[in-house]
Amino acid sequence: MYDNKTHKVADRIVSIAQPYIRPIVRGKTKSPVEFGIKFDLSIDEDHMGRIEKITFDPYMNPKSLREPWNHKTRTGHYPERVLADQIYRTKKNRKFCKENGIRLSGPKLGRPSRNSV
């Protein structure tokens, strides 16, 4: 780090017991850094759960919502609904879901109202 004049190490080990875990910097007061598994889960017509993606990396790619495309490739049709975090509910993703008849559920966008706080 000294020779390269840098303060960061890519993919550094933060846990000896679980070296594959990566920290996620959230910037929250209570817990500024979080750890954990991230996964995408789908449930088919037979009510069977399928893990589409599993990772310990802090992935945050709100630009695209790939799961409906994966579902259509596998089953031949788009899913009836998608439950997504607020970060995935972009204008582009909402438009795509509306055009393809997909109900996009999740937390409301924007700042919470004074009454809900």
N, CA, C and O atoms as a DFTB+ gen file, in Angstrom:
468 C
 N C O
     1  1       0.832      -1.185       0.000
     2  2       0.000       0.000       0.000
     3  2       0.876       1.247       0.000
     4  3       0.554       2.244      -0.647
     5  1       1.967       1.182       0.719
     6  2       2.849       2.343       0.775
     7  2       3.485       2.597      -0.585
     8  3       3.524       3.733      -1.056
     9  1       3.988       1.525      -1.220
    10  2       4.635       1.672      -2.524
    11  2       3.658       2.154      -3.596
    12  3       4.031       2.947      -4.461
    13  1       2.420       1.686      -3.547
    14  2       1.416       2.068      -4.547
    15  2       0.688       3.359      -4.200
    16  3      -0.116       3.856      -4.989
    17  1       0.971       3.901      -3.019
    18  2       0.339       5.132      -2.540
    19  2      -1.195       5.031      -2.599
    20  3      -1.869       5.883      -3.178
    21  1      -1.713       3.984      -1.997
    22  2      -3.156       3.768      -1.961
    23  2      -3.594       3.430      -0.541
    24  3      -2.787       2.996       0.281
    25  1      -4.859       3.630      -0.268
    26  2      -5.416       3.328       1.051
    27  2      -6.438       2.201       0.994
    28  3      -7.060       1.878       2.006
    29  1      -6.617       1.602      -0.181
    30  2      -7.611       0.547      -0.350
    31  2      -6.964      -0.718      -0.889
    32  3      -5.995      -0.667      -1.647
    33  1      -7.513      -1.842      -0.488
    34  2      -7.084      -3.144      -0.985
    35  2      -8.322      -3.842      -1.537
    36  3      -9.283      -4.082      -0.806
    37  1      -8.297      -4.162      -2.816
    38  2      -9.449      -4.829      -3.431
    39  2      -9.569      -6.256      -2.903
    40  3      -8.569      -6.964      -2.785
    41  1     -10.788      -6.675      -2.587
    42  2     -11.076      -8.033      -2.107
    43  2     -10.215      -8.446      -0.915
    44  3      -9.727      -9.574      -0.848
    45  1     -10.040      -7.527       0.014
    46  2      -9.254      -7.849       1.205
    47  2     -10.032      -8.808       2.100
    48  3     -11.263      -8.813       2.090
    49  1      -9.329      -9.602       2.857
    50  2      -9.951     -10.555       3.770
    51  2     -10.338      -9.813       5.044
    52  3      -9.492      -9.198       5.694
    53  1     -11.624      -9.873       5.398
    54  2     -12.110      -9.207       6.604
    55  2     -12.537     -10.202       7.668
    56  3     -12.843      -9.815       8.795
    57  1     -12.560     -11.496       7.315
    58  2     -12.911     -12.544       8.264
    59  2     -12.073     -13.777       7.956
    60  3     -12.154     -14.331       6.860
    61  1     -11.271     -14.206       8.918
    62  2     -10.441     -15.399       8.717
    63  2     -11.319     -16.641       8.577
    64  3     -11.015     -17.525       7.775
    65  1     -12.398     -16.717       9.343
    66  2     -13.280     -17.881       9.300
    67  2     -14.070     -17.956       7.996
    68  3     -14.353     -19.047       7.502
    69  1     -14.427     -16.793       7.435
    70  2     -15.192     -16.734       6.187
    71  2     -14.535     -15.732       5.240
    72  3     -15.009     -14.601       5.127
    73  1     -13.457     -16.117       4.559
    74  2     -12.711     -15.165       3.729
    75  2     -13.462     -14.674       2.494
    76  3     -13.017     -13.720       1.856
    77  1     -14.576     -15.289       2.141
    78  2     -15.344     -14.890       0.966
    79  2     -16.311     -13.744       1.256
    80  3     -16.901     -13.202       0.322
    81  1     -16.492     -13.362       2.511
    82  2     -17.424     -12.293       2.882
    83  2     -16.781     -10.936       2.624
    84  3     -15.602     -10.727       2.912
    85  1     -17.577     -10.016       2.073
    86  2     -17.115      -8.663       1.785
    87  2     -17.965      -7.658       2.558
    88  3     -19.168      -7.867       2.715
    89  1     -17.366      -6.576       3.040
    90  2     -18.135      -5.566       3.770
    91  2     -18.964      -4.702       2.818
    92  3     -18.576      -4.463       1.675
    93  1     -20.102      -4.243       3.310
    94  2     -20.969      -3.344       2.557
    95  2     -21.065      -2.052       3.354
    96  3     -21.603      -2.048       4.461
    97  1     -20.561      -0.976       2.815
    98  2     -20.609       0.309       3.496
    99  2     -21.957       0.944       3.194
   100  3     -22.245       1.277       2.044
   101  1     -22.783       1.114       4.220
   102  2     -24.123       1.675       4.064
   103  2     -24.192       3.127       4.525
   104  3     -25.058       3.877       4.077
   105  1     -23.299       3.525       5.406
   106  2     -23.299       4.898       5.880
   107  2     -24.351       5.199       6.935
   108  3     -24.608       6.366       7.228
   109  1     -24.957       4.183       7.504
   110  2     -25.963       4.395       8.540
   111  2     -25.277       4.671       9.870
   112  3     -24.169       4.192      10.109
   113  1     -25.918       5.428      10.721
   114  2     -25.343       5.771      12.016
   115  2     -25.212       4.545      12.909
   116  3     -24.175       4.342      13.542
   117  1     -26.252       3.734      12.960
   118  2     -26.252       2.573      13.846
   119  2     -25.239       1.524      13.406
   120  3     -24.485       1.006      14.230
   121  1     -25.217       1.211      12.121
   122  2     -24.280       0.207      11.604
   123  2     -23.749       0.677      10.249
   124  3     -24.362       0.406       9.217
   125  1     -22.618       1.375      10.246
   126  2     -22.099       1.920       8.988
   127  2     -21.641       0.855       7.992
   128  3     -21.616       1.099       6.785
   129  1     -21.278      -0.324       8.496
   130  2     -20.835      -1.415       7.622
   131  2     -21.655      -2.657       7.947
   132  3     -21.836      -3.006       9.113
   133  1     -22.152      -3.324       6.897
   134  2     -22.943      -4.536       7.082
   135  2     -22.280      -5.696       6.355
   136  3     -21.514      -5.496       5.412
   137  1     -22.580      -6.901       6.799
   138  2     -22.090      -8.114       6.160
   139  2     -23.280      -9.030       5.937
   140  3     -24.260      -8.977       6.681
   141  1     -23.199      -9.850       4.938
   142  2     -24.281     -10.807       4.749
   143  2     -24.368     -11.312       3.334
   144  3     -23.648     -10.869       2.439
   145  1     -25.265     -12.244       3.159
   146  2     -25.463     -12.867       1.864
   147  2     -26.531     -12.094       1.086
   148  3     -27.496     -11.599       1.668
   149  1     -26.352     -11.998      -0.208
   150  2     -27.347     -11.397      -1.083
   151  2     -27.824     -12.484      -2.025
   152  3     -27.018     -13.249      -2.554
   153  1     -29.124     -12.557      -2.238
   154  2     -29.625     -13.569      -3.161
   155  2     -30.878     -13.071      -3.857
   156  3     -31.619     -12.237      -3.335
   157  1     -31.093     -13.605      -5.045
   158  2     -32.310     -13.355      -5.806
   159  2     -33.105     -14.650      -5.795
   160  3     -32.582     -15.709      -6.142
   161  1     -34.348     -14.566      -5.404
   162  2     -35.206     -15.739      -5.269
   163  2     -36.425     -15.583      -6.163
   164  3     -37.028     -14.512      -6.220
   165  1     -36.784     -16.650      -6.858
   166  2     -38.020     -16.644      -7.643
   167  2     -38.870     -17.831      -7.217
   168  3     -38.356     -18.865      -6.788
   169  1     -40.172     -17.663      -7.344
   170  2     -41.117     -18.732      -7.015
   171  2     -41.932     -19.012      -8.272
   172  3     -42.551     -18.105      -8.828
   173  1     -41.934     -20.264      -8.719
   174  2     -42.615     -20.610      -9.966
   175  2     -44.093     -20.927      -9.738
   176  3     -44.608     -20.791      -8.628
   177  1     -44.760     -21.350     -10.805
   178  2     -46.198     -21.620     -10.750
   179  2     -46.545     -22.761      -9.805
   180  3     -47.659     -22.811      -9.283
   181  1     -45.607     -23.682      -9.577
   182  2     -45.826     -24.809      -8.671
   183  2     -45.444     -24.474      -7.233
   184  3     -45.370     -25.361      -6.383
   185  1     -45.201     -23.180      -6.962
   186  2     -44.835     -22.678      -5.634
   187  2     -43.494     -23.233      -5.153
   188  3     -43.276     -23.401      -3.953
   189  1     -42.613     -23.512      -6.088
   190  2     -41.264     -23.968      -5.754
   191  2     -40.321     -22.774      -5.813
   192  3     -40.338     -22.014      -6.781
   193  1     -39.497     -22.606      -4.780
   194  2     -38.533     -21.527      -4.750
   195  2     -37.272     -21.894      -5.508
   196  3     -36.832     -23.043      -5.494
   197  1     -36.695     -20.897      -6.171
   198  2     -35.470     -21.110      -6.939
   199  2     -34.535     -19.940      -6.658
   200  3     -34.906     -18.785      -6.866
   201  1     -33.335     -20.231      -6.189
   202  2     -32.347     -19.183      -5.966
   203  2     -31.664     -18.906      -7.293
   204  3     -30.970     -19.763      -7.840
   205  1     -31.872     -17.689      -7.809
   206  2     -31.327     -17.306      -9.110
   207  2     -29.872     -16.871      -8.998
   208  3     -29.060     -17.160      -9.877
   209  1     -29.549     -16.179      -7.921
   210  2     -28.198     -15.642      -7.751
   211  2     -27.892     -15.625      -6.265
   212  3     -28.747     -15.273      -5.452
   213  1     -26.663     -16.007      -5.907
   214  2     -26.235     -15.976      -4.515
   215  2     -24.803     -15.454      -4.479
   216  3     -23.937     -15.938      -5.207
   217  1     -24.566     -14.469      -3.628
   218  2     -23.237     -13.875      -3.559
   219  2     -23.023     -13.222      -2.197
   220  3     -23.974     -12.858      -1.505
   221  1     -21.783     -13.089      -1.841
   222  2     -21.404     -12.365      -0.631
   223  2     -20.803     -11.011      -0.980
   224  3     -20.461     -10.237      -0.086
   225  1     -20.671     -10.716      -2.270
   226  2     -20.145      -9.426      -2.707
   227  2     -21.214      -8.351      -2.550
   228  3     -22.404      -8.635      -2.680
   229  1     -20.797      -7.123      -2.273
   230  2     -21.770      -6.040      -2.118
   231  2     -22.225      -5.518      -3.475
   232  3     -21.830      -4.425      -3.880
   233  1     -23.047      -6.284      -4.177
   234  2     -23.485      -5.836      -5.494
   235  2     -24.652      -4.872      -5.347
   236  3     -25.590      -5.118      -4.588
   237  1     -24.579      -3.804      -6.065
   238  2     -25.649      -2.815      -6.090
   239  2     -25.746      -2.321      -7.528
   240  3     -25.091      -1.341      -7.881
   241  1     -26.535      -2.965      -8.353
   242  2     -26.690      -2.564      -9.738
   243  2     -28.152      -2.227     -10.001
   244  3     -28.895      -3.054     -10.530
   245  1     -28.565      -1.025      -9.638
   246  2     -29.967      -0.683      -9.813
   247  2     -30.344      -0.358     -11.251
   248  3     -31.516      -0.128     -11.549
   249  1     -29.355      -0.339     -12.147
   250  2     -29.634       0.067     -13.516
   251  2     -30.515      -0.927     -14.244
   252  3     -31.329      -0.531     -15.079
   253  1     -30.371      -2.207     -13.947
   254  2     -31.172      -3.185     -14.680
   255  2     -31.776      -4.200     -13.722
   256  3     -31.171      -4.581     -12.720
   257  1     -32.953      -4.614     -14.053
   258  2     -33.668      -5.637     -13.305
   259  2     -33.689      -6.864     -14.207
   260  3     -34.573      -6.996     -15.054
   261  1     -32.721      -7.764     -14.031
   262  2     -32.511      -8.874     -14.965
   263  2     -33.427     -10.070     -14.731
   264  3     -33.606     -10.888     -15.634
   265  1     -34.000     -10.188     -13.563
   266  2     -34.763     -11.384     -13.233
   267  2     -35.952     -11.642     -14.161
   268  3     -36.190     -12.799     -14.508
   269  1     -36.721     -10.610     -14.586
   270  2     -37.814     -10.912     -15.519
   271  2     -37.336     -11.518     -16.833
   272  3     -38.013     -12.376     -17.399
   273  1     -36.167     -11.079     -17.329
   274  2     -35.628     -11.652     -18.570
   275  2     -35.223     -13.101     -18.345
   276  3     -35.489     -13.954     -19.190
   277  1     -34.583     -13.389     -17.216
   278  2     -34.196     -14.769     -16.908
   279  2     -35.428     -15.658     -16.784
   280  3     -35.423     -16.798     -17.249
   281  1     -36.475     -15.143     -16.162
   282  2     -37.717     -15.903     -15.991
   283  2     -38.353     -16.186     -17.352
   284  3     -38.829     -17.294     -17.597
   285  1     -38.362     -15.189     -18.234
   286  2     -38.962     -15.385     -19.561
   287  2     -38.162     -16.397     -20.372
   288  3     -38.747     -17.212     -21.085
   289  1     -36.845     -16.359     -20.279
   290  2     -36.007     -17.320     -20.997
   291  2     -36.296     -18.739     -20.528
   292  3     -36.339     -19.667     -21.336
   293  1     -36.492     -18.910     -19.230
   294  2     -36.704     -20.238     -18.664
   295  2     -38.128     -20.756     -18.869
   296  3     -38.317     -21.940     -19.146
   297  1     -39.133     -19.881     -18.735
   298  2     -40.523     -20.338     -18.753
   299  2     -41.305     -19.937     -20.000
   300  3     -42.353     -20.517     -20.283
   301  1     -40.809     -18.957     -20.746
   302  2     -41.519     -18.511     -21.945
   303  2     -42.423     -17.315     -21.720
   304  3     -43.022     -16.816     -22.673
   305  1     -42.540     -16.839     -20.484
   306  2     -43.365     -15.660     -20.201
   307  2     -42.759     -14.884     -19.041
   308  3     -41.984     -15.418     -18.248
   309  1     -43.136     -13.598     -18.961
   310  2     -42.664     -12.764     -17.863
   311  2     -43.401     -13.139     -16.577
   312  3     -44.505     -13.680     -16.634
   313  1     -42.802     -12.856     -15.422
   314  2     -43.494     -13.164     -14.161
   315  2     -44.702     -12.245     -13.966
   316  3     -44.783     -11.165     -14.550
   317  1     -45.623     -12.698     -13.143
   318  2     -46.816     -11.906     -12.842
   319  2     -46.453     -10.677     -12.022
   320  3     -47.002      -9.597     -12.236
   321  1     -45.523     -10.843     -11.079
   322  2     -45.121      -9.722     -10.234
   323  2     -43.667      -9.873      -9.806
   324  3     -43.103     -10.966      -9.815
   325  1     -43.077      -8.731      -9.428
   326  2     -41.697      -8.676      -8.950
   327  2     -41.690      -7.846      -7.677
   328  3     -42.241      -6.745      -7.649
   329  1     -41.074      -8.362      -6.631
   330  2     -40.901      -7.628      -5.381
   331  2     -39.445      -7.195      -5.324
   332  3     -38.547      -8.038      -5.306
   333  1     -39.203      -5.889      -5.295
   334  2     -37.838      -5.379      -5.386
   335  2     -37.599      -4.293      -4.346
   336  3     -38.526      -3.604      -3.920
   337  1     -36.337      -4.153      -3.946
   338  2     -35.949      -3.079      -3.047
   339  2     -36.136      -1.737      -3.751
   340  3     -36.293      -1.672      -4.970
   341  1     -36.116      -0.690      -2.968
   342  2     -36.330       0.656      -3.491
   343  2     -35.279       1.034      -4.532
   344  3     -35.585       1.765      -5.474
   345  1     -34.063       0.556      -4.382
   346  2     -32.993       0.924      -5.299
   347  2     -33.232       0.392      -6.715
   348  3     -32.710       0.953      -7.679
   349  1     -34.012      -0.681      -6.850
   350  2     -34.318      -1.247      -8.164
   351  2     -35.552      -0.622      -8.803
   352  3     -35.841      -0.895      -9.968
   353  1     -36.279       0.203      -8.076
   354  2     -37.520       0.764      -8.600
   355  2     -37.255       2.081      -9.314
   356  3     -37.837       3.112      -8.975
   357  1     -36.366       2.036     -10.309
   358  2     -36.037       3.215     -11.097
   359  2     -37.138       3.471     -12.118
   360  3     -38.008       2.628     -12.335
   361  1     -37.088       4.630     -12.732
   362  2     -38.080       4.993     -13.739
   363  2     -38.045       4.010     -14.911
   364  3     -39.087       3.607     -15.428
   365  1     -36.844       3.633     -15.318
   366  2     -36.682       2.698     -16.436
   367  2     -37.266       1.324     -16.093
   368  3     -37.964       0.729     -16.913
   369  1     -36.989       0.824     -14.903
   370  2     -37.507      -0.485     -14.498
   371  2     -39.023      -0.464     -14.323
   372  3     -39.698      -1.430     -14.680
   373  1     -39.567       0.626     -13.775
   374  2     -41.020       0.733     -13.629
   375  2     -41.704       0.766     -14.989
   376  3     -42.762       0.165     -15.174
   377  1     -41.095       1.471     -15.942
   378  2     -41.651       1.537     -17.297
   379  2     -41.625       0.159     -17.955
   380  3     -42.604      -0.255     -18.576
   381  1     -40.500      -0.551     -17.815
   382  2     -40.387      -1.892     -18.394
   383  2     -41.461      -2.819     -17.829
   384  3     -42.113      -3.547     -18.578
   385  1     -41.642      -2.791     -16.522
   386  2     -42.632      -3.662     -15.884
   387  2     -44.046      -3.303     -16.326
   388  3     -44.865      -4.192     -16.561
   389  1     -44.336      -2.027     -16.439
   390  2     -45.673      -1.607     -16.862
   391  2     -45.953      -2.049     -18.294
   392  3     -47.051      -2.517     -18.594
   393  1     -44.966      -1.903     -19.182
   394  2     -45.140      -2.293     -20.587
   395  2     -45.350      -3.793     -20.749
   396  3     -46.022      -4.221     -21.687
   397  1     -44.788      -4.596     -19.854
   398  2     -44.869      -6.049     -19.975
   399  2     -45.868      -6.681     -19.010
   400  3     -45.899      -7.902     -18.856
   401  1     -46.684      -5.853     -18.363
   402  2     -47.735      -6.370     -17.493
   403  2     -47.228      -7.013     -16.216
   404  3     -47.856      -7.930     -15.687
   405  1     -46.092      -6.538     -15.718
   406  2     -45.509      -7.066     -14.485
   407  2     -45.843      -6.102     -13.352
   408  3     -45.601      -4.900     -13.470
   409  1     -46.395      -6.614     -12.260
   410  2     -46.670      -5.778     -11.094
   411  2     -45.388      -5.655     -10.283
   412  3     -44.870      -6.652      -9.779
   413  1     -44.873      -4.436     -10.155
   414  2     -43.645      -4.176      -9.411
   415  2     -44.019      -3.692      -8.020
   416  3     -44.540      -2.588      -7.861
   417  1     -43.756      -4.513      -7.019
   418  2     -44.102      -4.186      -5.638
   419  2     -42.846      -3.847      -4.861
   420  3     -41.748      -4.282      -5.207
   421  1     -43.018      -3.073      -3.819
   422  2     -41.895      -2.721      -2.964
   423  2     -42.209      -1.460      -2.188
   424  3     -43.330      -0.952      -2.246
   425  1     -41.223      -0.950      -1.459
   426  2     -41.447       0.257      -0.664
   427  2     -41.717       1.467      -1.550
   428  3     -41.254       1.530      -2.689
   429  1     -42.470       2.424      -1.019
   430  2     -42.787       3.633      -1.767
   431  2     -41.519       4.412      -2.069
   432  3     -40.561       4.400      -1.295
   433  1     -41.532       5.085      -3.202
   434  2     -40.394       5.907      -3.587
   435  2     -40.502       7.282      -2.945
   436  3     -41.590       7.732      -2.585
   437  1     -39.368       7.934      -2.808
   438  2     -39.350       9.288      -2.273
   439  2     -39.216       9.330      -0.766
   440  3     -39.099       8.307      -0.092
   441  1     -39.238      10.526      -0.277
   442  2     -39.087      10.761       1.157
   443  2     -40.361      10.356       1.893
   444  3     -41.461      10.613       1.403
   445  1     -40.229       9.725       3.062
   446  2     -41.427       9.356       3.825
   447  2     -42.187      10.597       4.293
   448  3     -41.588      11.636       4.571
   449  1     -43.503      10.475       4.376
   450  2     -44.315      11.605       4.826
   451  2     -44.100      11.841       6.323
   452  3     -43.608      10.968       7.037
   453  1     -44.471      13.014       6.775
   454  2     -44.286      13.358       8.194
   455  2     -45.129      12.470       9.099
   456  3     -44.724      12.160      10.219
   457  1     -46.289      12.063       8.622
   458  2     -47.185      11.237       9.433
   459  2     -46.642       9.834       9.649
   460  3     -46.940       9.217      10.672
   461  1     -45.848       9.309       8.711
   462  2     -45.344       7.938       8.838
   463  2     -44.108       7.845       9.717
   464  3     -43.712       6.746      10.104
   465  1     -43.490       8.974      10.041
   466  2     -42.288       8.967      10.868
   467  2     -42.637       8.961      12.270
   468  3     -41.753       8.955      13.127
